[in-house]
PDB file of C-alpha atoms and ligand atoms in Angstrom:
ATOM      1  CA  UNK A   1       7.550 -63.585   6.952  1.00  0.00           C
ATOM      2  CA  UNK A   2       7.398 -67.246   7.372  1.00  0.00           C
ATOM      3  CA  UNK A   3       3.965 -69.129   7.718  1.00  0.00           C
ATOM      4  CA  UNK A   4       4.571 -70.028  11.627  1.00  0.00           C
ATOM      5  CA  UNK A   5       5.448 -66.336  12.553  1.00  0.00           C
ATOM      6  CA  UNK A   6       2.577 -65.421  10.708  1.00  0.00           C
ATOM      7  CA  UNK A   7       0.594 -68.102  12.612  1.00  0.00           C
ATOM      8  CA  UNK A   8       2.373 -66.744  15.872  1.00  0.00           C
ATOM      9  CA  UNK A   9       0.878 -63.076  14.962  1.00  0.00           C
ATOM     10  CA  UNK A  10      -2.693 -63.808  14.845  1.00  0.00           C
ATOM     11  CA  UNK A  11      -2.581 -66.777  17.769  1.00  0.00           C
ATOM     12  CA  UNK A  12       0.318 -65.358  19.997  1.00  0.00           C
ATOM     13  CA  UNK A  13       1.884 -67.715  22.580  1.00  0.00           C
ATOM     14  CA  UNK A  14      -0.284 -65.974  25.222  1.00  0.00           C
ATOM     15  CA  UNK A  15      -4.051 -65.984  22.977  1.00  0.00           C
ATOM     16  CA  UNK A  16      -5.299 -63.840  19.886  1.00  0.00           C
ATOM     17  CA  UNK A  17      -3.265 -61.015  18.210  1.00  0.00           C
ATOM     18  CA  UNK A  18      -6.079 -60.020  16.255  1.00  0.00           C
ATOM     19  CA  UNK A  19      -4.663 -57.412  13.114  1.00  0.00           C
ATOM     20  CA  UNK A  20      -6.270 -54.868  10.498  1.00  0.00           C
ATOM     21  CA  UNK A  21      -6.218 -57.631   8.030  1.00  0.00           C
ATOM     22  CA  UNK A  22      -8.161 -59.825   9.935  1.00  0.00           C
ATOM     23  CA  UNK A  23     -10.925 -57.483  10.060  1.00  0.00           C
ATOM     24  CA  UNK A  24     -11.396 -56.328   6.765  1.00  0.00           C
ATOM     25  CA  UNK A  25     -11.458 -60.193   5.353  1.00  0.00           C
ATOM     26  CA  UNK A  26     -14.033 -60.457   8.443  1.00  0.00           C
ATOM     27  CA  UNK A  27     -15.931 -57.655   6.423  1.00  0.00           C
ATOM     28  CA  UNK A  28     -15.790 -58.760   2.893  1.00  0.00           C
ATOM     29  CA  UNK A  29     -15.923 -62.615   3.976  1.00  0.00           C
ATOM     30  CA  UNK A  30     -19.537 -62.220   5.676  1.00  0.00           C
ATOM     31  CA  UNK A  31     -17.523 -63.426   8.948  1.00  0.00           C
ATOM     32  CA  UNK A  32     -19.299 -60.940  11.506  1.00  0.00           C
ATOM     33  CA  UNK A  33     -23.116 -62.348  12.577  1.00  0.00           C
ATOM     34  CA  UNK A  34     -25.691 -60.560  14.212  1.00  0.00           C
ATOM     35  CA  UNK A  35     -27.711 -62.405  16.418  1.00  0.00           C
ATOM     36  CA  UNK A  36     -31.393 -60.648  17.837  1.00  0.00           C
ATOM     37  CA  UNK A  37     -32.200 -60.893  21.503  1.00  0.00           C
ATOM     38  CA  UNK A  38     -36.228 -60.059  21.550  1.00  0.00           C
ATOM     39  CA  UNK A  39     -36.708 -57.126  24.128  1.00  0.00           C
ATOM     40  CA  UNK A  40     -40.444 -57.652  25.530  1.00  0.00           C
ATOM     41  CA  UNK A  41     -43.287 -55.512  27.232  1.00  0.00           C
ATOM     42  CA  UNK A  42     -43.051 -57.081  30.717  1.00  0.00           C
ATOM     43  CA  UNK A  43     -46.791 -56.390  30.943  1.00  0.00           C
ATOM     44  CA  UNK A  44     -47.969 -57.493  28.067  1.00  0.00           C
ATOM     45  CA  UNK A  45     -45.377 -60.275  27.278  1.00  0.00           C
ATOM     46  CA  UNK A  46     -45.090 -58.757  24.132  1.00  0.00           C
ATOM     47  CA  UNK A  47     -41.998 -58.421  22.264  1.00  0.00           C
ATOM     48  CA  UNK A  48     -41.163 -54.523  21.459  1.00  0.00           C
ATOM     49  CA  UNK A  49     -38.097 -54.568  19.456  1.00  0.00           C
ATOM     50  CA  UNK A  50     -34.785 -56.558  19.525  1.00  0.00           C
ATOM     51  CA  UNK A  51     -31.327 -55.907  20.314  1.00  0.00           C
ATOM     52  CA  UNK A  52     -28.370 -56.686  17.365  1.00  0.00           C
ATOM     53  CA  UNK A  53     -25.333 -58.798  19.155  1.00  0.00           C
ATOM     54  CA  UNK A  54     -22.824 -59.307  16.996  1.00  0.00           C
ATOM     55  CA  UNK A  55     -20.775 -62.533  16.848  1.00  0.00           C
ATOM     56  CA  UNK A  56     -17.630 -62.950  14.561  1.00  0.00           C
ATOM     57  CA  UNK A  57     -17.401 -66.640  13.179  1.00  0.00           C
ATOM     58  CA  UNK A  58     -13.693 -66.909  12.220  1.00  0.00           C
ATOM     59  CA  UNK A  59     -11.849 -69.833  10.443  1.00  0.00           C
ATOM     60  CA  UNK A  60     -10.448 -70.098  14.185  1.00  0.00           C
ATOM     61  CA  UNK A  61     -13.811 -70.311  15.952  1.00  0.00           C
ATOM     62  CA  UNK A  62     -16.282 -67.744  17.402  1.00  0.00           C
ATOM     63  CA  UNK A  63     -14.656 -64.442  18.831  1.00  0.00           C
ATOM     64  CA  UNK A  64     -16.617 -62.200  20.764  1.00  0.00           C
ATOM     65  CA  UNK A  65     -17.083 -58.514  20.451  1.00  0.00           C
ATOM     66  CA  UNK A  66     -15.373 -57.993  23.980  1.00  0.00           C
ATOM     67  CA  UNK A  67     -12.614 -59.471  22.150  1.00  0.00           C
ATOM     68  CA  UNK A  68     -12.475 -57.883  18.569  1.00  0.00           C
ATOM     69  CA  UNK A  69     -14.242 -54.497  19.313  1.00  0.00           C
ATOM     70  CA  UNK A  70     -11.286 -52.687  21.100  1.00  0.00           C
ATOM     71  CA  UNK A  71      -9.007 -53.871  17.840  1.00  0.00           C
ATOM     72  CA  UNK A  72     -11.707 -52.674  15.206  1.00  0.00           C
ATOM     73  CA  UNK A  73     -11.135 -49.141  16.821  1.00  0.00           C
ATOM     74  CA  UNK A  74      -7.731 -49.147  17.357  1.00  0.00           C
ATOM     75  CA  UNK A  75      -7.012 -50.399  13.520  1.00  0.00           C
ATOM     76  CA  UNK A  76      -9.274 -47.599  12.495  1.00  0.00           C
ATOM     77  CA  UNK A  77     -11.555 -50.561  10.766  1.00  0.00           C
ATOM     78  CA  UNK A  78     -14.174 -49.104  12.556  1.00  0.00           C
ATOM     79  CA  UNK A  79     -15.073 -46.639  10.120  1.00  0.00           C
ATOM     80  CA  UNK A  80     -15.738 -49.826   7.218  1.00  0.00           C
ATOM     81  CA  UNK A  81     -17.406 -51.613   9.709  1.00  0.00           C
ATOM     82  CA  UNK A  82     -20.079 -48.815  11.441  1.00  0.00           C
ATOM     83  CA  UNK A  83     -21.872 -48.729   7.687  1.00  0.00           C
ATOM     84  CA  UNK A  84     -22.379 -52.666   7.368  1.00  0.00           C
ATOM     85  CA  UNK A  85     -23.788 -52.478  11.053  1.00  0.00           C
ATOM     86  CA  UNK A  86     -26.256 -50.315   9.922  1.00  0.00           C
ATOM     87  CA  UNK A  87     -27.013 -51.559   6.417  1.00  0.00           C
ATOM     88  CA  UNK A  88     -27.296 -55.602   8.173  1.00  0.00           C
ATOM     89  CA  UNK A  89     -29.043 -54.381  11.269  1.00  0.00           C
ATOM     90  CA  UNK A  90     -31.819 -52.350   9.536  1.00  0.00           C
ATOM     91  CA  UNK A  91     -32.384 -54.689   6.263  1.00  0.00           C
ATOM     92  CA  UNK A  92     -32.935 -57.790   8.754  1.00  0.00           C
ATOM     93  CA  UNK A  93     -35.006 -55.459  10.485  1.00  0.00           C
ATOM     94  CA  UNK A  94     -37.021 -55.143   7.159  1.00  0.00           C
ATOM     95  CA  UNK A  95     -37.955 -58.868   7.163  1.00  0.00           C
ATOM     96  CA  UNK A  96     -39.065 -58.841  10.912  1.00  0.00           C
ATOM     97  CA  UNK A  97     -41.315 -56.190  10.377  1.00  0.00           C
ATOM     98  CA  UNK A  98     -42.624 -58.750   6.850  1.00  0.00           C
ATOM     99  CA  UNK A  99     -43.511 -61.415   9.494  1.00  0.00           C
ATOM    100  CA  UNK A 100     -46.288 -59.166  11.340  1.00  0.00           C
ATOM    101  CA  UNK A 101     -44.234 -56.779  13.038  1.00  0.00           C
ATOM    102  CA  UNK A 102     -44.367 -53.762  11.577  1.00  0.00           C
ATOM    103  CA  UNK A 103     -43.857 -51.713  14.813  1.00  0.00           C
ATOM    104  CA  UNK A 104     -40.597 -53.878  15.893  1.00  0.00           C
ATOM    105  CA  UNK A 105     -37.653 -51.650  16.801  1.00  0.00           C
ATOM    106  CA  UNK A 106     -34.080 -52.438  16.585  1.00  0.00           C
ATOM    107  CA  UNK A 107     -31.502 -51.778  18.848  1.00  0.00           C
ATOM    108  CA  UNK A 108     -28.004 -51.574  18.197  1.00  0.00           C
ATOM    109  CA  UNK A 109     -25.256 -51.116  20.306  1.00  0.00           C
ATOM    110  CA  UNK A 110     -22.449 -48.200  19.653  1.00  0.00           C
ATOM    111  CA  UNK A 111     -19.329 -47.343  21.065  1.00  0.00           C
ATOM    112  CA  UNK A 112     -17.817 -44.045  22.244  1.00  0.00           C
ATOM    113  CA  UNK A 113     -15.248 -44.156  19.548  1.00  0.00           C
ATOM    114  CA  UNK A 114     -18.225 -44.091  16.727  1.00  0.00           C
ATOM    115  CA  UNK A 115     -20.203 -41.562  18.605  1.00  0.00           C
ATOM    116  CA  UNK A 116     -16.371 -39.583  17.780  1.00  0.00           C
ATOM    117  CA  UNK A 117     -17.309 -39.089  14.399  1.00  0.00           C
ATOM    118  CA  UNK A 118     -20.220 -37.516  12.662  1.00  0.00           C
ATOM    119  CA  UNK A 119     -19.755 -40.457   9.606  1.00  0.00           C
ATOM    120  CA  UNK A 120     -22.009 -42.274  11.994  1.00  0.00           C
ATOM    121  CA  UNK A 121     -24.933 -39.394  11.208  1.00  0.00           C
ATOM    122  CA  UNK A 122     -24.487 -39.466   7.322  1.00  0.00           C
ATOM    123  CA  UNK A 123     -24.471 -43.089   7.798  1.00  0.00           C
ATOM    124  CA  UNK A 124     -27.930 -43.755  10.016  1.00  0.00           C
ATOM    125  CA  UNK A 125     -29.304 -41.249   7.548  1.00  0.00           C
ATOM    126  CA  UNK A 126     -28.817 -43.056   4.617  1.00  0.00           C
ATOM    127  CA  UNK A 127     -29.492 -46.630   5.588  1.00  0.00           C
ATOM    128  CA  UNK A 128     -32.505 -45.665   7.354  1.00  0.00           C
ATOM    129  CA  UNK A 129     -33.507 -44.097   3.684  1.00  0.00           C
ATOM    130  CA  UNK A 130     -32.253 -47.333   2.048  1.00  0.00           C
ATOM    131  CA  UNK A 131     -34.153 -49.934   4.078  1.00  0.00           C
ATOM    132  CA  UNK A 132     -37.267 -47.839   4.528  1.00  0.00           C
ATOM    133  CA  UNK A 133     -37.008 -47.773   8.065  1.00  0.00           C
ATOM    134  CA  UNK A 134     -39.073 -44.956  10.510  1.00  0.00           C
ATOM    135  CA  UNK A 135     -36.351 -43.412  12.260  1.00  0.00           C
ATOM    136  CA  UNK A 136     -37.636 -44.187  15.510  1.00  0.00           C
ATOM    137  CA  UNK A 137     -37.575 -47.960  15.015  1.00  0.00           C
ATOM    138  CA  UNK A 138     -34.292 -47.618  15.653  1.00  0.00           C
ATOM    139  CA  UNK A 139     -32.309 -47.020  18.712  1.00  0.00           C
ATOM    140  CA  UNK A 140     -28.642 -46.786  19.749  1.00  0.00           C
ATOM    141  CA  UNK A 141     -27.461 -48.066  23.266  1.00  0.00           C
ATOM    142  CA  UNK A 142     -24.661 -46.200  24.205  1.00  0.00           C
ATOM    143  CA  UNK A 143     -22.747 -47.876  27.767  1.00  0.00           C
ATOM    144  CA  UNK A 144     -22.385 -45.302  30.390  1.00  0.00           C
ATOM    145  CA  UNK A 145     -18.716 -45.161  30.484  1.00  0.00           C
ATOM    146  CA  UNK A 146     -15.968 -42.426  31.579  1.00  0.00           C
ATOM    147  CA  UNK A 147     -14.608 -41.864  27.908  1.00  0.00           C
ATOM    148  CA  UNK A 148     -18.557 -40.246  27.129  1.00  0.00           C
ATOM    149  CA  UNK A 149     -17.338 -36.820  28.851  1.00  0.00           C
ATOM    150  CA  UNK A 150     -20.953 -34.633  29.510  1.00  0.00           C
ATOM    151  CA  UNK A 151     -19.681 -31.913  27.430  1.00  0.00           C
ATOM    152  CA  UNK A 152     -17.511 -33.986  24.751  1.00  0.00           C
ATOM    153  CA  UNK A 153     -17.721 -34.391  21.019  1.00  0.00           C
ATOM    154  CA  UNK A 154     -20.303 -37.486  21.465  1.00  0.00           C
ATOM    155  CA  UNK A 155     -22.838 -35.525  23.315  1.00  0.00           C
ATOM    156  CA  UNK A 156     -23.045 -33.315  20.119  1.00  0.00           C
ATOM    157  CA  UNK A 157     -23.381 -36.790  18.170  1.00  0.00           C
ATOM    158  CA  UNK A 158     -26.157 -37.993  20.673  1.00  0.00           C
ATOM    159  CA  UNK A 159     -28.008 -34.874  19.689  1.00  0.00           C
ATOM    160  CA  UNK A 160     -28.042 -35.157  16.805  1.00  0.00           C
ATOM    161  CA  UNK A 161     -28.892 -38.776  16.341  1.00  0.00           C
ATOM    162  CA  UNK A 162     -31.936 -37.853  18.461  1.00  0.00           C
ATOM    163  CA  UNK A 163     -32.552 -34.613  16.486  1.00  0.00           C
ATOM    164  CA  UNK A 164     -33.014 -37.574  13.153  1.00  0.00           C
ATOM    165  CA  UNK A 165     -35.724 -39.121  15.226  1.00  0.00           C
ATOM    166  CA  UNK A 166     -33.935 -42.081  16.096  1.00  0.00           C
ATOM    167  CA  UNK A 167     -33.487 -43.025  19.814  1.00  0.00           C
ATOM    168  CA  UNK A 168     -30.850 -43.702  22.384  1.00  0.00           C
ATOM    169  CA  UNK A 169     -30.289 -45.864  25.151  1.00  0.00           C
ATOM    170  CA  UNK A 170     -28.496 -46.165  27.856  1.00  0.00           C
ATOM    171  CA  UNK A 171     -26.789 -49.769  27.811  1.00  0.00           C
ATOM    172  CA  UNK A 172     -25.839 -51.557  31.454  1.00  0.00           C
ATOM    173  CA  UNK A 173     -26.595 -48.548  33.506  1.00  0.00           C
ATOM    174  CA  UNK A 174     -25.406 -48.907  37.249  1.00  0.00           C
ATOM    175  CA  UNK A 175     -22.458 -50.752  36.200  1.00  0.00           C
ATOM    176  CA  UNK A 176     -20.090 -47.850  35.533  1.00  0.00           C
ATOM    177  CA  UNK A 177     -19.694 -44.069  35.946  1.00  0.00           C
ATOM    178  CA  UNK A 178     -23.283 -42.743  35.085  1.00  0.00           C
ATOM    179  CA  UNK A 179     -23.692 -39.143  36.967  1.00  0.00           C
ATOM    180  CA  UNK A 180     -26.924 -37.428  37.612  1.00  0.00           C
ATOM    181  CA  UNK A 181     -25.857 -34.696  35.498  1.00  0.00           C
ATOM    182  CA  UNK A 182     -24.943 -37.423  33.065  1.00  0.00           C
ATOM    183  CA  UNK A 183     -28.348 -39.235  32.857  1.00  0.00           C
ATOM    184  CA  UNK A 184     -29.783 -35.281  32.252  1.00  0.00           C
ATOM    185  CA  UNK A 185     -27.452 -34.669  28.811  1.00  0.00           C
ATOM    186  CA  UNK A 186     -27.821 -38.122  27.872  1.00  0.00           C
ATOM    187  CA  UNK A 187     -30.784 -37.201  26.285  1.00  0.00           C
ATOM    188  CA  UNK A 188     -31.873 -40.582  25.869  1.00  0.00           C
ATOM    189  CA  UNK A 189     -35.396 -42.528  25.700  1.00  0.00           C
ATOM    190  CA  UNK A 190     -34.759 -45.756  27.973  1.00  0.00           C
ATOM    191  CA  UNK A 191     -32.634 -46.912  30.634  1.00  0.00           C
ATOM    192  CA  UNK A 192     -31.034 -50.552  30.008  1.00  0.00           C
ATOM    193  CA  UNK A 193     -30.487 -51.722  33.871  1.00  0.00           C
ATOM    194  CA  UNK A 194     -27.282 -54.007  33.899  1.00  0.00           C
ATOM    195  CA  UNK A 195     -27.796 -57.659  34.037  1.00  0.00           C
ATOM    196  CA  UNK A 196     -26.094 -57.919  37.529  1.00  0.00           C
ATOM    197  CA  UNK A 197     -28.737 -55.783  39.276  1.00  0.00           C
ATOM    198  CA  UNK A 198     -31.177 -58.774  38.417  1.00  0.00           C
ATOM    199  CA  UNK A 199     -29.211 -61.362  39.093  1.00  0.00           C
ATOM    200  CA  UNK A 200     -28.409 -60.451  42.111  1.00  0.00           C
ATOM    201  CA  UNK A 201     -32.149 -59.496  43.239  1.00  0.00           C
ATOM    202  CA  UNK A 202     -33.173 -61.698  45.758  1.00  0.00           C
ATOM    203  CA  UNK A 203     -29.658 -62.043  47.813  1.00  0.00           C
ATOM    204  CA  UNK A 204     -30.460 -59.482  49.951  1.00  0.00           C
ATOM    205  CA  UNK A 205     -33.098 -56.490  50.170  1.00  0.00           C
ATOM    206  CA  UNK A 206     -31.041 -53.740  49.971  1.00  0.00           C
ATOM    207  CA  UNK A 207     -30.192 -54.882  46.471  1.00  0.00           C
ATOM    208  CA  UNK A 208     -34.366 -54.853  46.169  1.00  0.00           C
ATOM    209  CA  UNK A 209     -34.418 -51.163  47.228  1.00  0.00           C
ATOM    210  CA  UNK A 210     -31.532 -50.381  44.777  1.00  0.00           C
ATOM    211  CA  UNK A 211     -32.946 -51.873  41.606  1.00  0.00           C
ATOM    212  CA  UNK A 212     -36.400 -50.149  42.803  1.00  0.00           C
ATOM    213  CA  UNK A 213     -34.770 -47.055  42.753  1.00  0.00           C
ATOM    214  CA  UNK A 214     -33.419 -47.204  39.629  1.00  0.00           C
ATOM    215  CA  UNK A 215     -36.431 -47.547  38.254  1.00  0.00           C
ATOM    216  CA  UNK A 216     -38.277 -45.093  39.913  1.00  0.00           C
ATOM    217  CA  UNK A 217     -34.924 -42.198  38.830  1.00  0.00           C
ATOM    218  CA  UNK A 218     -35.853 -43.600  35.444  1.00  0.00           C
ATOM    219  CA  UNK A 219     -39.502 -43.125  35.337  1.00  0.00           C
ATOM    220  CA  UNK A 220     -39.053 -39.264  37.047  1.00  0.00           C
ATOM    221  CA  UNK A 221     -36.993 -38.262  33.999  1.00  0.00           C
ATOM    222  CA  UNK A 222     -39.291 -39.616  31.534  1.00  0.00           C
ATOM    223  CA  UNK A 223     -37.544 -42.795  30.368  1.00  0.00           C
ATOM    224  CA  UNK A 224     -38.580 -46.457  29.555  1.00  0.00           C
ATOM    225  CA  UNK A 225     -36.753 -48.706  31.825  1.00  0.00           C
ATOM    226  CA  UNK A 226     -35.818 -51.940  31.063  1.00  0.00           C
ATOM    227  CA  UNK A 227     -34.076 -54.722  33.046  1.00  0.00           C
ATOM    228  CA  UNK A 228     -31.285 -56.819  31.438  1.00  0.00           C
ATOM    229  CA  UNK A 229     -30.744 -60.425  32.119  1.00  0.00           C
ATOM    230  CA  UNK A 230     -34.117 -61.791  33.414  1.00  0.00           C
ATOM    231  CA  UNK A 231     -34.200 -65.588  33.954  1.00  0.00           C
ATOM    232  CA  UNK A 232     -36.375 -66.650  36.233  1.00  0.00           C
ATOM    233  CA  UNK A 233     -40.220 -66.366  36.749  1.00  0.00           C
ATOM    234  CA  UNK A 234     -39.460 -64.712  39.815  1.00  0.00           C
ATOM    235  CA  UNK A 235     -37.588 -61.784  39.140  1.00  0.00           C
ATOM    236  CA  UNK A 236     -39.884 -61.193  35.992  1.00  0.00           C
ATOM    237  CA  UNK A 237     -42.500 -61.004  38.455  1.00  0.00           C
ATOM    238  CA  UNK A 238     -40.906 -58.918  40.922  1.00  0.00           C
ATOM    239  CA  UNK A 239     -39.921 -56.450  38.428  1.00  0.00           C
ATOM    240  CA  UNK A 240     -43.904 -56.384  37.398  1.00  0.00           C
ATOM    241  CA  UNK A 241     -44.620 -55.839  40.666  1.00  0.00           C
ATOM    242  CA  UNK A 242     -42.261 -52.706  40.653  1.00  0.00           C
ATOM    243  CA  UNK A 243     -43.499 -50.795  37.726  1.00  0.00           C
ATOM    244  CA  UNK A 244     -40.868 -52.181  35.223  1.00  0.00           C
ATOM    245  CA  UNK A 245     -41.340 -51.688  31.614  1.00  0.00           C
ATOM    246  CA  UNK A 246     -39.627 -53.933  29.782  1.00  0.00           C
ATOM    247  CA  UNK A 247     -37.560 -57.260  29.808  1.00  0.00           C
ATOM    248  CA  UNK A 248     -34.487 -59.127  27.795  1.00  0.00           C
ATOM    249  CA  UNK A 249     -32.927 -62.429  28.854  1.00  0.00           C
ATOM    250  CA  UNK A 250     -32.801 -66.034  28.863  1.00  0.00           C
ATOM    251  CA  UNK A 251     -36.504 -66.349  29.914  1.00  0.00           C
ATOM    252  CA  UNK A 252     -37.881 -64.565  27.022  1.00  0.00           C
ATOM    253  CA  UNK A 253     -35.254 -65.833  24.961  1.00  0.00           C
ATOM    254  CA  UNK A 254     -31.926 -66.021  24.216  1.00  0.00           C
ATOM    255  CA  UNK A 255     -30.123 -64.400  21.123  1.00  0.00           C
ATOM    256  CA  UNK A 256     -30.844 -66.238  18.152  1.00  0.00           C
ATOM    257  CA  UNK A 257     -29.791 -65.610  14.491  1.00  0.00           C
ATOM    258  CA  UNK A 258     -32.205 -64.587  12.179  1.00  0.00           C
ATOM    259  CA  UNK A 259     -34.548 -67.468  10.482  1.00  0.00           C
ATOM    260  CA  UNK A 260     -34.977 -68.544  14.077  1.00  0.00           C
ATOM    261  CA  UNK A 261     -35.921 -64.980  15.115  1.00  0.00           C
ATOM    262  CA  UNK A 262     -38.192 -64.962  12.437  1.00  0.00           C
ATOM    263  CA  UNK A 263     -39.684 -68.070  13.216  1.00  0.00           C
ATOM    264  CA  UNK A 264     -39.705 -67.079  16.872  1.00  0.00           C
ATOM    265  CA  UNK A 265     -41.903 -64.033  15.704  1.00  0.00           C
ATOM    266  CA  UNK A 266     -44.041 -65.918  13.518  1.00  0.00           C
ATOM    267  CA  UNK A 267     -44.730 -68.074  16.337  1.00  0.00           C
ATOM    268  CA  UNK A 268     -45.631 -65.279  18.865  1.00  0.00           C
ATOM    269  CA  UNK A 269     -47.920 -63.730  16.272  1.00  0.00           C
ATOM    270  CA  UNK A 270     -50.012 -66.737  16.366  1.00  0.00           C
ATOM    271  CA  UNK A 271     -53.207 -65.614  17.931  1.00  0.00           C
ATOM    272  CA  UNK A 272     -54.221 -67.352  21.243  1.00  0.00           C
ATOM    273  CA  UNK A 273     -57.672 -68.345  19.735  1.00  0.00           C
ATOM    274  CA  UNK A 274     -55.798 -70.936  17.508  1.00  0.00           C
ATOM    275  CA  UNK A 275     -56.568 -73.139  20.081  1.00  0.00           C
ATOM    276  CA  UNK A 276     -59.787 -73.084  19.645  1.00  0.00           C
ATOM    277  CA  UNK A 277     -59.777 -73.591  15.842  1.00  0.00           C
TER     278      UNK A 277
HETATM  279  O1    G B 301     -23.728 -55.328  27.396  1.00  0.00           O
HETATM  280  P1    G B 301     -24.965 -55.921  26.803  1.00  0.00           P
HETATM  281  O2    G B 301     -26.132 -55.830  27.716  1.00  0.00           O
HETATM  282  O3    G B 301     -25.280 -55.356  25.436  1.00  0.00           O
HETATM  283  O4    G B 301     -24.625 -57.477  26.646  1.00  0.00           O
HETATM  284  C1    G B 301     -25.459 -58.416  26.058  1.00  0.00           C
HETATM  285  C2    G B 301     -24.941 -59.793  26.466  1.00  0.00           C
HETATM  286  O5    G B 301     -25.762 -60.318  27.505  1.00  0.00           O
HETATM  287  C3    G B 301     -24.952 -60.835  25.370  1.00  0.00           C
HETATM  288  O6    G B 301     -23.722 -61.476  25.314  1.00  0.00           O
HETATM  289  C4    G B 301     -26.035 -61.808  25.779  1.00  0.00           C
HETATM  290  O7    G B 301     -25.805 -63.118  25.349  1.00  0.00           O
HETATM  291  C5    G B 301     -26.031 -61.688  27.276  1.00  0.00           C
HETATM  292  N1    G B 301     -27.317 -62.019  27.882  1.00  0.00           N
HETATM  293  C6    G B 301     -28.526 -61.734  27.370  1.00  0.00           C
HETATM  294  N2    G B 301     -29.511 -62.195  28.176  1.00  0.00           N
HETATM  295  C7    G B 301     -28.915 -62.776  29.234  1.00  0.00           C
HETATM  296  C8    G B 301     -29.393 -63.456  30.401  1.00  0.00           C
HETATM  297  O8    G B 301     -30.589 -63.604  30.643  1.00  0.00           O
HETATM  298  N3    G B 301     -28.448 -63.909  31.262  1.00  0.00           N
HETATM  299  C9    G B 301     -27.115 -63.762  31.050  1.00  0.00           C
HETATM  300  N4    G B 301     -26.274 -64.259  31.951  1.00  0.00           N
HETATM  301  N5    G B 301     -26.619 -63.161  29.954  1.00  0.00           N
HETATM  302  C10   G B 301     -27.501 -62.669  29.053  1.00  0.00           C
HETATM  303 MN1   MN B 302     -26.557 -53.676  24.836  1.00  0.00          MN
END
C-alpha cells in the first residue's frame, strides 16, 4: 500500500476513516485524555463528584468521542479500551480525593455496547480493588437510548454493577427514548437532565413546566436529579428555586484536565475565613 493511499485511509476525501490500528496506538501511545467536569451541590455550591470526558489528542489534532466511540466498538477495541477507562478514571480519582476530597465521586460515562459484556463487571471489580476506591464513589451514566431494551442483556449488567455498590446514572435524559417503565428497571441513583432542557429554560414557560416536571418524576422515584449545561446565574437560580439537586456546566466550570482540576479543588477547599487571616 503506498504512503498516499494509506494517508487517503485514515483522512478520506470526505473526513476521518478512523481504523483498528489507530486505536490501539491511541492506547499504548497515552493519546486518549480524560478531562473532569466538577458536578456541584446546587445548594451548597459544593462540588460532589466529577464527570470523566474523554478527549483523544491525535498526531492529526483533537478527535472527539462522538467521533471515535462508534469505531472503538465496531473494531472490537472496545474491550482494550473499557479496562484503561477504569484503571485512568479511578487512579486520578485517587489524587482528588489526596487534595481534601475524600468523599469526591467519579462519574464515567458507558455505552450500551460495554454494558453487552460482563468483562465490564470483572473489570470495575478489580480496579476499584486496585485504586482503593469505595464502590460507591463511582458511578456509570448510561444515555437513555433505544439499543438499552428493558429486558436486554444490559439490564442484567446494570444489576449487577449496582449489586457491587457502585451507582448508575442516567446520562441526557429527555433527549431520547426513556419510557416510564424504563426509568423503573433502570435501577439507577440520579437523573442527568440533558443540557437542552436548560438552555432552553427561559424561551417560553411551557419549557419551565417541563423541566419542573422532570424533576419532580425524579424526586417521586427516589433519584438525585441533576441538570446538565448550566451557564448562567439565572437558570442556576431557577433550578434552586425548583428543588434541583445538583449542577454541571460552564458556570461551575468547564472540563479541565487534571493538575487544573486539582488545583481547582485545592482552591475550593480553601476555607472562607482565609479572608480574615
Ligand atoms: O452527553 P454528555 O452530557 O456526557 O456530554 C458532555 C458534553 O457537554 C461535553 O462535551 C462538555 O464539554 C459539554 N458541556 C458541559 N457543560 C456544558 C455547558 O455548560 N454548556 C454546553 N454548551 N456544553 C457543556
Ligand atoms: Mn455524561
Amino acid at each position: 500500500m503506498s504512503f498516499l493511499s494509506t494517508i487517503q485511509k485514515i483522512f478520506g476525501p470526505r473526513g476521518r476513516v478512523i481504523g483498528a490500528t489507530d486505536l490501539k496506538r491511541a492506547l499504548t501511545h497515552d493519546e486518549f485524555v480524560f478531562y473532569y467536569q466538577p458536578e456541584w451541590d446546587l445548594r451548597t455550591r459544593k462540588v460532589k463528584g466529577v464527570e470523566a470526558l474523554m478527549r483523544w489528542e491525535s498526531p492529526n489534532g483533537i478527535i472527539s468521542p462522538i467521533e471515535f466511540s462508534p469505531v472503538l466498538e465496531e473494531t472490537g477495541v472496545i474491550s482494550e479500551f473499557t479496562p484503561f477507562l477504569f484503571n485512568q478514571t479511578l487512579r486520578d480519582l485517587r489524587e482528588m480525593h489526596a487534595t481534601g476530597f475524600p468523599d469526591l465521586f467519579m462519574s464515567v460515562n458507558v455505552s450500551a455496547v460495554q454494558l453487552k459484556d460482563t468483562v465490564i463487571l470483572k473489570t470495575i471489580g478489580e480496579n476499584l480493588a486496585k485504586h482503593a476506591i469505595s464502590p460507591d464513589l463511582l458511578e456509570c451514566e448510561v444515555t437513555e437510548s433505544y439499543s438499552i431494551s428493558e429486558t436486554g442483556p444490559e439490564i442484567d449488567i446494570i444489576k449487577a454493577i449496582r449489586d457491587k455498590g457502585v451507582k448508575v446514572s442516567i446520562d441526557d435524559f429527555g433527549s431520547g427514548h426513556a419510557s416510564f417503565n424504563y426509568l423503573k428497571n433502570f435501577n439507577s441513583n440520579k437523573l442527568k437532565i440533558d443540557r437542552e432542557f436548560i438552555r432552553g429554560l427561559f424561551d417560553k414557560p411551557t419549557n419551565q413546566t417541563i423541566l419542573r416536571t422532570i424533576i419532580e418524576l425524579g424526586h417521586s422515584l427516589g433519584l438525585i436529579v441533576l441538570a446538565e449545561g448550566i451557564e448562567t446565574p439565572e437558570q442556576e437560580k431557577w433550578l434552586i428555586e425548583n428543588g434541583c439537586d445538583y449542577g454541571q456546566g460552564f458556570l461551575f466550570s468547564r472540563p479541565l484536565p487534571l493538575s487544573m482540576l486539582l488545583a481547582f479543588l485545592r482552591e475550593q477547599n480553601k476555607p472562607s475565613s482565609d479572608q480574615n487571616g
